[in-house]
């Protein structure tokens, strides 16, 4: 009986030590504050937008750095995502109203699915880019979709919106870009 009690005490002690050590690892501070915000929130506002090159559904190549001088609304989405589907009609409407100095790029993160069917069904006319290797998604540290980055004409991230956007939000954020 005493052996069972001792074994139980040792087991509980070991379990407690393991839990405490696991909790300590989770609460260790990252090396820098900017690293903490990047890990938790994606790229920070004021950061230079990482350059990338992706193909569109039509096979054309789009390179972000080629768009310098234009305002860019960079949207990350997927065909299976309900909030992404909800914002697409307003993004299409915005693309028709936006001036020549605004470019909408919709980066699809699930190109193995029927993206072309989705685009046809929703009558989307703005460029849909295919992130087949997930490199751009990773570079922009997208944690949830839809996520949209607003990049000014100098290639700097000026704002970020997570979730489904309305037409008014799109207009407001792009008007604030220089």
PDB file of C-alpha atoms in Angstrom:
ATOM      1  CA  UNK A   1       0.000   0.000   0.000  1.00  0.00           C
ATOM      2  CA  UNK A   2       2.821   2.418   0.887  1.00  0.00           C
ATOM      3  CA  UNK A   3       4.523   1.616  -2.430  1.00  0.00           C
ATOM      4  CA  UNK A   4       1.353   2.648  -4.303  1.00  0.00           C
ATOM      5  CA  UNK A   5       1.160   5.949  -2.383  1.00  0.00           C
ATOM      6  CA  UNK A   6       4.831   6.691  -3.047  1.00  0.00           C
ATOM      7  CA  UNK A   7       4.396   5.825  -6.729  1.00  0.00           C
ATOM      8  CA  UNK A   8       1.343   8.114  -6.970  1.00  0.00           C
ATOM      9  CA  UNK A   9       3.210  10.999  -5.279  1.00  0.00           C
ATOM     10  CA  UNK A  10       6.196  10.568  -7.622  1.00  0.00           C
ATOM     11  CA  UNK A  11       3.890  10.437 -10.650  1.00  0.00           C
ATOM     12  CA  UNK A  12       2.003  13.589  -9.598  1.00  0.00           C
ATOM     13  CA  UNK A  13       5.322  15.355  -8.905  1.00  0.00           C
ATOM     14  CA  UNK A  14       6.705  14.472 -12.322  1.00  0.00           C
ATOM     15  CA  UNK A  15       3.493  15.570 -13.995  1.00  0.00           C
ATOM     16  CA  UNK A  16       3.580  18.897 -12.123  1.00  0.00           C
ATOM     17  CA  UNK A  17       7.198  19.530 -13.155  1.00  0.00           C
ATOM     18  CA  UNK A  18       6.367  18.751 -16.786  1.00  0.00           C
ATOM     19  CA  UNK A  19       3.388  21.153 -16.766  1.00  0.00           C
ATOM     20  CA  UNK A  20       5.397  23.956 -15.136  1.00  0.00           C
ATOM     21  CA  UNK A  21       8.217  23.570 -17.660  1.00  0.00           C
ATOM     22  CA  UNK A  22       5.782  23.569 -20.573  1.00  0.00           C
ATOM     23  CA  UNK A  23       4.132  26.747 -19.264  1.00  0.00           C
ATOM     24  CA  UNK A  24       7.524  28.453 -18.857  1.00  0.00           C
ATOM     25  CA  UNK A  25       8.401  27.762 -22.499  1.00  0.00           C
ATOM     26  CA  UNK A  26       5.147  29.319 -23.692  1.00  0.00           C
ATOM     27  CA  UNK A  27       5.645  32.495 -21.672  1.00  0.00           C
ATOM     28  CA  UNK A  28       9.277  33.129 -22.655  1.00  0.00           C
ATOM     29  CA  UNK A  29       9.561  36.510 -24.357  1.00  0.00           C
ATOM     30  CA  UNK A  30      10.596  36.540 -27.996  1.00  0.00           C
ATOM     31  CA  UNK A  31      13.959  38.109 -28.800  1.00  0.00           C
ATOM     32  CA  UNK A  32      12.466  41.384 -29.994  1.00  0.00           C
ATOM     33  CA  UNK A  33       9.171  43.223 -29.797  1.00  0.00           C
ATOM     34  CA  UNK A  34       8.900  43.376 -33.577  1.00  0.00           C
ATOM     35  CA  UNK A  35       9.368  39.599 -33.707  1.00  0.00           C
ATOM     36  CA  UNK A  36       6.496  39.197 -31.249  1.00  0.00           C
ATOM     37  CA  UNK A  37       4.159  41.345 -33.318  1.00  0.00           C
ATOM     38  CA  UNK A  38       5.222  39.619 -36.524  1.00  0.00           C
ATOM     39  CA  UNK A  39       4.604  36.184 -35.032  1.00  0.00           C
ATOM     40  CA  UNK A  40       1.209  37.113 -33.610  1.00  0.00           C
ATOM     41  CA  UNK A  41      -0.163  39.594 -36.100  1.00  0.00           C
ATOM     42  CA  UNK A  42       1.523  39.041 -39.435  1.00  0.00           C
ATOM     43  CA  UNK A  43       3.555  41.775 -41.084  1.00  0.00           C
ATOM     44  CA  UNK A  44       3.461  45.093 -39.298  1.00  0.00           C
ATOM     45  CA  UNK A  45       2.153  48.346 -40.662  1.00  0.00           C
ATOM     46  CA  UNK A  46       5.015  50.479 -41.928  1.00  0.00           C
ATOM     47  CA  UNK A  47       7.003  47.452 -43.128  1.00  0.00           C
ATOM     48  CA  UNK A  48       8.106  47.151 -46.735  1.00  0.00           C
ATOM     49  CA  UNK A  49       5.776  44.755 -48.539  1.00  0.00           C
ATOM     50  CA  UNK A  50       7.667  41.581 -49.509  1.00  0.00           C
ATOM     51  CA  UNK A  51       8.030  41.332 -53.268  1.00  0.00           C
ATOM     52  CA  UNK A  52       6.625  38.288 -55.017  1.00  0.00           C
ATOM     53  CA  UNK A  53       5.857  36.933 -58.442  1.00  0.00           C
ATOM     54  CA  UNK A  54       2.778  34.770 -59.075  1.00  0.00           C
ATOM     55  CA  UNK A  55       0.797  33.574 -62.069  1.00  0.00           C
ATOM     56  CA  UNK A  56      -2.809  34.577 -62.693  1.00  0.00           C
ATOM     57  CA  UNK A  57      -5.546  32.189 -63.765  1.00  0.00           C
ATOM     58  CA  UNK A  58      -4.869  33.267 -67.346  1.00  0.00           C
ATOM     59  CA  UNK A  59      -1.154  32.389 -67.040  1.00  0.00           C
ATOM     60  CA  UNK A  60       0.154  35.959 -66.883  1.00  0.00           C
ATOM     61  CA  UNK A  61       2.875  36.762 -64.347  1.00  0.00           C
ATOM     62  CA  UNK A  62       2.298  39.517 -61.799  1.00  0.00           C
ATOM     63  CA  UNK A  63       5.220  40.908 -59.811  1.00  0.00           C
ATOM     64  CA  UNK A  64       4.425  43.241 -56.917  1.00  0.00           C
ATOM     65  CA  UNK A  65       7.493  45.424 -57.480  1.00  0.00           C
ATOM     66  CA  UNK A  66       6.264  46.139 -61.035  1.00  0.00           C
ATOM     67  CA  UNK A  67       3.277  47.932 -59.474  1.00  0.00           C
ATOM     68  CA  UNK A  68       5.325  50.661 -57.756  1.00  0.00           C
ATOM     69  CA  UNK A  69       3.578  53.979 -58.200  1.00  0.00           C
ATOM     70  CA  UNK A  70       0.172  52.337 -57.718  1.00  0.00           C
ATOM     71  CA  UNK A  71      -1.863  51.657 -54.597  1.00  0.00           C
ATOM     72  CA  UNK A  72      -2.317  47.913 -54.044  1.00  0.00           C
ATOM     73  CA  UNK A  73      -5.067  46.093 -52.184  1.00  0.00           C
ATOM     74  CA  UNK A  74      -3.557  42.632 -51.596  1.00  0.00           C
ATOM     75  CA  UNK A  75      -6.228  40.143 -50.514  1.00  0.00           C
ATOM     76  CA  UNK A  76      -5.590  36.560 -49.333  1.00  0.00           C
ATOM     77  CA  UNK A  77      -8.548  34.206 -49.749  1.00  0.00           C
ATOM     78  CA  UNK A  78      -9.750  30.653 -50.454  1.00  0.00           C
ATOM     79  CA  UNK A  79     -12.710  29.214 -52.359  1.00  0.00           C
ATOM     80  CA  UNK A  80     -13.968  27.297 -49.288  1.00  0.00           C
ATOM     81  CA  UNK A  81     -13.934  30.357 -46.972  1.00  0.00           C
ATOM     82  CA  UNK A  82     -17.437  31.824 -46.290  1.00  0.00           C
ATOM     83  CA  UNK A  83     -16.192  35.337 -45.311  1.00  0.00           C
ATOM     84  CA  UNK A  84     -14.019  35.361 -48.456  1.00  0.00           C
ATOM     85  CA  UNK A  85     -17.033  34.482 -50.581  1.00  0.00           C
ATOM     86  CA  UNK A  86     -19.055  37.200 -48.861  1.00  0.00           C
ATOM     87  CA  UNK A  87     -16.591  39.990 -49.695  1.00  0.00           C
ATOM     88  CA  UNK A  88     -15.956  39.016 -53.335  1.00  0.00           C
ATOM     89  CA  UNK A  89     -19.001  40.795 -54.842  1.00  0.00           C
ATOM     90  CA  UNK A  90     -18.024  44.031 -53.069  1.00  0.00           C
ATOM     91  CA  UNK A  91     -14.398  43.598 -54.177  1.00  0.00           C
ATOM     92  CA  UNK A  92     -15.647  43.252 -57.753  1.00  0.00           C
ATOM     93  CA  UNK A  93     -17.777  46.368 -57.342  1.00  0.00           C
ATOM     94  CA  UNK A  94     -14.800  48.236 -55.852  1.00  0.00           C
ATOM     95  CA  UNK A  95     -12.530  47.145 -58.714  1.00  0.00           C
ATOM     96  CA  UNK A  96     -14.931  48.783 -61.176  1.00  0.00           C
ATOM     97  CA  UNK A  97     -15.073  52.018 -59.143  1.00  0.00           C
ATOM     98  CA  UNK A  98     -11.389  52.289 -58.205  1.00  0.00           C
ATOM     99  CA  UNK A  99      -9.233  54.546 -60.310  1.00  0.00           C
ATOM    100  CA  UNK A 100      -6.319  53.541 -62.502  1.00  0.00           C
ATOM    101  CA  UNK A 101      -3.917  54.148 -59.594  1.00  0.00           C
ATOM    102  CA  UNK A 102      -5.452  51.291 -57.532  1.00  0.00           C
ATOM    103  CA  UNK A 103      -4.704  47.618 -58.214  1.00  0.00           C
ATOM    104  CA  UNK A 104      -6.595  44.754 -56.575  1.00  0.00           C
ATOM    105  CA  UNK A 105      -4.707  41.473 -56.292  1.00  0.00           C
ATOM    106  CA  UNK A 106      -6.542  38.475 -54.866  1.00  0.00           C
ATOM    107  CA  UNK A 107      -4.060  35.779 -53.819  1.00  0.00           C
ATOM    108  CA  UNK A 108      -5.770  32.406 -53.737  1.00  0.00           C
ATOM    109  CA  UNK A 109      -4.273  29.965 -51.240  1.00  0.00           C
ATOM    110  CA  UNK A 110      -6.100  26.826 -52.446  1.00  0.00           C
ATOM    111  CA  UNK A 111      -5.300  26.641 -56.195  1.00  0.00           C
ATOM    112  CA  UNK A 112      -5.777  22.867 -56.210  1.00  0.00           C
ATOM    113  CA  UNK A 113      -9.543  23.517 -55.990  1.00  0.00           C
ATOM    114  CA  UNK A 114     -11.772  24.912 -58.765  1.00  0.00           C
ATOM    115  CA  UNK A 115     -10.664  28.561 -58.570  1.00  0.00           C
ATOM    116  CA  UNK A 116     -11.599  29.226 -62.202  1.00  0.00           C
ATOM    117  CA  UNK A 117     -15.132  27.929 -61.538  1.00  0.00           C
ATOM    118  CA  UNK A 118     -15.416  30.234 -58.510  1.00  0.00           C
ATOM    119  CA  UNK A 119     -14.186  33.216 -60.547  1.00  0.00           C
ATOM    120  CA  UNK A 120     -16.610  32.455 -63.399  1.00  0.00           C
ATOM    121  CA  UNK A 121     -19.558  31.933 -61.052  1.00  0.00           C
ATOM    122  CA  UNK A 122     -18.896  35.233 -59.246  1.00  0.00           C
ATOM    123  CA  UNK A 123     -17.991  37.158 -62.431  1.00  0.00           C
ATOM    124  CA  UNK A 124     -14.687  38.350 -60.973  1.00  0.00           C
ATOM    125  CA  UNK A 125     -12.657  40.548 -63.340  1.00  0.00           C
ATOM    126  CA  UNK A 126      -9.735  41.670 -61.133  1.00  0.00           C
ATOM    127  CA  UNK A 127      -6.516  39.601 -61.116  1.00  0.00           C
ATOM    128  CA  UNK A 128      -6.649  36.334 -59.160  1.00  0.00           C
ATOM    129  CA  UNK A 129      -3.167  35.055 -58.348  1.00  0.00           C
ATOM    130  CA  UNK A 130      -2.394  31.441 -57.513  1.00  0.00           C
ATOM    131  CA  UNK A 131      -0.087  30.808 -54.549  1.00  0.00           C
ATOM    132  CA  UNK A 132       0.507  27.145 -55.412  1.00  0.00           C
ATOM    133  CA  UNK A 133       3.591  26.778 -53.228  1.00  0.00           C
ATOM    134  CA  UNK A 134       2.201  28.842 -50.319  1.00  0.00           C
ATOM    135  CA  UNK A 135       5.265  31.126 -50.454  1.00  0.00           C
ATOM    136  CA  UNK A 136       3.449  34.471 -50.584  1.00  0.00           C
ATOM    137  CA  UNK A 137       1.020  33.406 -47.864  1.00  0.00           C
ATOM    138  CA  UNK A 138       4.023  32.559 -45.673  1.00  0.00           C
ATOM    139  CA  UNK A 139       5.941  35.734 -46.589  1.00  0.00           C
ATOM    140  CA  UNK A 140       2.962  37.857 -45.515  1.00  0.00           C
ATOM    141  CA  UNK A 141       2.466  35.706 -42.399  1.00  0.00           C
ATOM    142  CA  UNK A 142      -1.267  35.341 -43.004  1.00  0.00           C
ATOM    143  CA  UNK A 143      -2.857  33.669 -39.985  1.00  0.00           C
ATOM    144  CA  UNK A 144      -6.508  33.786 -41.012  1.00  0.00           C
ATOM    145  CA  UNK A 145      -8.423  34.514 -44.164  1.00  0.00           C
ATOM    146  CA  UNK A 146      -9.565  36.741 -45.582  1.00  0.00           C
ATOM    147  CA  UNK A 147      -6.703  39.102 -44.772  1.00  0.00           C
ATOM    148  CA  UNK A 148      -6.054  42.197 -46.849  1.00  0.00           C
ATOM    149  CA  UNK A 149      -2.947  44.368 -46.900  1.00  0.00           C
ATOM    150  CA  UNK A 150      -3.134  47.936 -48.200  1.00  0.00           C
ATOM    151  CA  UNK A 151       0.177  48.897 -49.795  1.00  0.00           C
ATOM    152  CA  UNK A 152       1.008  52.462 -50.809  1.00  0.00           C
ATOM    153  CA  UNK A 153       2.596  53.552 -54.079  1.00  0.00           C
ATOM    154  CA  UNK A 154       6.082  53.244 -52.542  1.00  0.00           C
ATOM    155  CA  UNK A 155       5.577  49.580 -51.603  1.00  0.00           C
ATOM    156  CA  UNK A 156       4.974  50.126 -47.872  1.00  0.00           C
ATOM    157  CA  UNK A 157       2.194  48.382 -45.934  1.00  0.00           C
ATOM    158  CA  UNK A 158      -0.043  51.145 -44.618  1.00  0.00           C
ATOM    159  CA  UNK A 159      -2.936  49.102 -43.266  1.00  0.00           C
ATOM    160  CA  UNK A 160      -4.213  45.588 -42.776  1.00  0.00           C
ATOM    161  CA  UNK A 161      -7.747  44.254 -42.455  1.00  0.00           C
ATOM    162  CA  UNK A 162      -8.592  40.770 -41.219  1.00  0.00           C
ATOM    163  CA  UNK A 163     -12.060  39.467 -41.993  1.00  0.00           C
ATOM    164  CA  UNK A 164     -14.684  40.176 -44.616  1.00  0.00           C
ATOM    165  CA  UNK A 165     -14.550  43.759 -45.892  1.00  0.00           C
ATOM    166  CA  UNK A 166     -17.348  45.979 -47.054  1.00  0.00           C
ATOM    167  CA  UNK A 167     -17.140  48.351 -50.002  1.00  0.00           C
ATOM    168  CA  UNK A 168     -16.857  51.311 -47.595  1.00  0.00           C
ATOM    169  CA  UNK A 169     -13.856  49.739 -45.822  1.00  0.00           C
ATOM    170  CA  UNK A 170     -12.100  49.165 -49.157  1.00  0.00           C
ATOM    171  CA  UNK A 171     -12.722  52.767 -50.221  1.00  0.00           C
ATOM    172  CA  UNK A 172     -11.659  54.174 -46.862  1.00  0.00           C
ATOM    173  CA  UNK A 173      -8.360  52.268 -46.657  1.00  0.00           C
ATOM    174  CA  UNK A 174      -7.348  52.930 -50.280  1.00  0.00           C
ATOM    175  CA  UNK A 175      -8.182  56.641 -50.000  1.00  0.00           C
ATOM    176  CA  UNK A 176      -5.728  56.856 -47.076  1.00  0.00           C
ATOM    177  CA  UNK A 177      -2.897  55.474 -49.236  1.00  0.00           C
ATOM    178  CA  UNK A 178      -0.488  57.873 -50.963  1.00  0.00           C
TER     179      UNK A 178
END
